[in-house]
Amino acid sequence: MNRIVTLDEFILRRQKDFPFASGELTGLLRDIGVAAKIVNREVNKAGLLPILGRADRENATGDEVQKLDLYANEKLIDCLKNSGECAGVASEEAEDIIPFPSVDGKASKYVVVFDPLDGSSNIDVNVSVGTIFGIYRRISAADGPCQIGDFLQKGSELVAAGYVLYGTSTLLVYSTGRGVNGFTLDPTIGEFCLSHRDISIPATGNYYSVNQGYYLKFDVEMRRYIDHCSDLNLRLRYIGSMVSDIHRILFQGGIFLYPNTRKYALGKLRLVYECNPLSFIVEQAGGKAITCQLERILDLEADHLHQRATIAIGSPDMVEEMREFVLRYSPR
Ligand code: P6P
């Protein structure tokens, strides 16, 4: 039986990989792990508590907010605010950035972007949801509050990113730029334990993930590529939870697409706290992530926190093939 390696132990051991690491990033990752356990506790028993259902309000980008969204948002903020390593956060559930007061006068080096509970419309029907996070080194003056520019850095500037998938088991997958590793929560000991070491995405796969209901609203080049996936008898899997859909592709290969539609001319998914962190992870696992206009996601400039982007992300050979279809069929 393999020895159990907990998330804490793994992060501490990996800290030695970063010669100038002084433990702040380590502490921050561990705090996110604690927040994930707290959120998991509520997500797992949501059906037993009057916490299900809508919170009768919309978030910054007009999405219907579920009560568990608010709970997850609150717990992440509480854990990060008290960590002493985080100068502030940007959340899908908050219009603006949330600077934190310094803890014991310490100048925190990092800021965190997150979607506290992605795919939350699935909560009431017991389908998996996820938390997405990204960590930047702040670029504003360390002796003052964090600034919006700290959060609008390109995805290529992320120092770490990860997600938590609340599914049949609870899995935390993260990268600090040296590969991708996955940790499964063992509820009997309350620890995330290393379960998926050095995750590498297959070069190609048998899955494509797109909301087929919008097919007629996609541009012609996207429809041609989706037809091609169907002609190849690839299997369509679409849960409506980005973390869940991309998680399958990370492990089994495939491509996830959210192109522009008439309703979402710039795409639906948010660049800062959804596309960038997941693209960082997929690239670290050997995959690719581009917009449906063929720009690399991690190179995009964010003009505002809740900026949307189109995305095609997954196995490198499939993303390249999709690129060829866009070049061949796009009228632009
Ligand atoms: P649609 C969930 O609301 C989300 O932000 C992503 O998790 C998911 O991939 C997408 O939206 C689903 O959107 O338009 O297909 O329902």
PDB file of C-alpha atoms and ligand atoms in Angstrom, residues 118-119 121 211 214 238 240-242 245 256 258 268-270 274, ligand 1:
ATOM      1  CA  ASP A 118     -18.788  27.188 -10.710  1.00  0.00           C
ATOM      2  CA  GLY A 119     -21.692  25.381 -12.326  1.00  0.00           C
ATOM      3  CA  SER A 121     -27.099  25.773 -11.306  1.00  0.00           C
ATOM      4  CA  ASN A 211     -23.648  23.013 -25.552  1.00  0.00           C
ATOM      5  CA  TYR A 214     -26.545  26.569 -29.311  1.00  0.00           C
ATOM      6  CA  TYR A 238     -21.642  18.332 -21.523  1.00  0.00           C
ATOM      7  CA  GLY A 240     -22.882  22.491 -17.777  1.00  0.00           C
ATOM      8  CA  SER A 241     -20.188  22.767 -15.138  1.00  0.00           C
ATOM      9  CA  MET A 242     -16.916  23.924 -16.687  1.00  0.00           C
ATOM     10  CA  ASP A 245     -16.332  19.016 -18.198  1.00  0.00           C
ATOM     11  CA  PHE A 256     -14.198  21.686 -24.428  1.00  0.00           C
ATOM     12  CA  TYR A 258     -17.642  27.610 -25.463  1.00  0.00           C
ATOM     13  CA  LYS A 268     -19.917  33.457 -21.843  1.00  0.00           C
ATOM     14  CA  LEU A 269     -17.101  32.237 -19.641  1.00  0.00           C
ATOM     15  CA  ARG A 270     -15.094  34.721 -17.591  1.00  0.00           C
ATOM     16  CA  GLU A 274     -12.522  30.756 -15.028  1.00  0.00           C
TER      17      GLU A 274
HETATM   18  P1  P6P B   1     -24.522  27.103 -20.667  1.00  0.00           P
HETATM   19  C1  P6P B   1     -21.852  27.547 -15.340  1.00  0.00           C
HETATM   20  O1  P6P B   1     -22.868  28.539 -15.211  1.00  0.00           O
HETATM   21  C2  P6P B   1     -20.888  28.047 -16.395  1.00  0.00           C
HETATM   22  O2  P6P B   1     -20.331  29.266 -15.997  1.00  0.00           O
HETATM   23  C3  P6P B   1     -19.815  27.002 -16.650  1.00  0.00           C
HETATM   24  O3  P6P B   1     -19.496  26.263 -15.535  1.00  0.00           O
HETATM   25  C4  P6P B   1     -20.436  26.133 -17.733  1.00  0.00           C
HETATM   26  O4  P6P B   1     -19.473  25.516 -18.564  1.00  0.00           O
HETATM   27  C5  P6P B   1     -21.289  27.133 -18.524  1.00  0.00           C
HETATM   28  O5  P6P B   1     -21.576  28.219 -17.629  1.00  0.00           O
HETATM   29  C6  P6P B   1     -22.588  26.517 -18.999  1.00  0.00           C
HETATM   30  O6  P6P B   1     -23.241  27.499 -19.767  1.00  0.00           O
HETATM   31  O7  P6P B   1     -24.832  28.359 -21.469  1.00  0.00           O
HETATM   32  O8  P6P B   1     -24.117  25.951 -21.553  1.00  0.00           O
HETATM   33  O9  P6P B   1     -25.605  26.718 -19.681  1.00  0.00           O
END
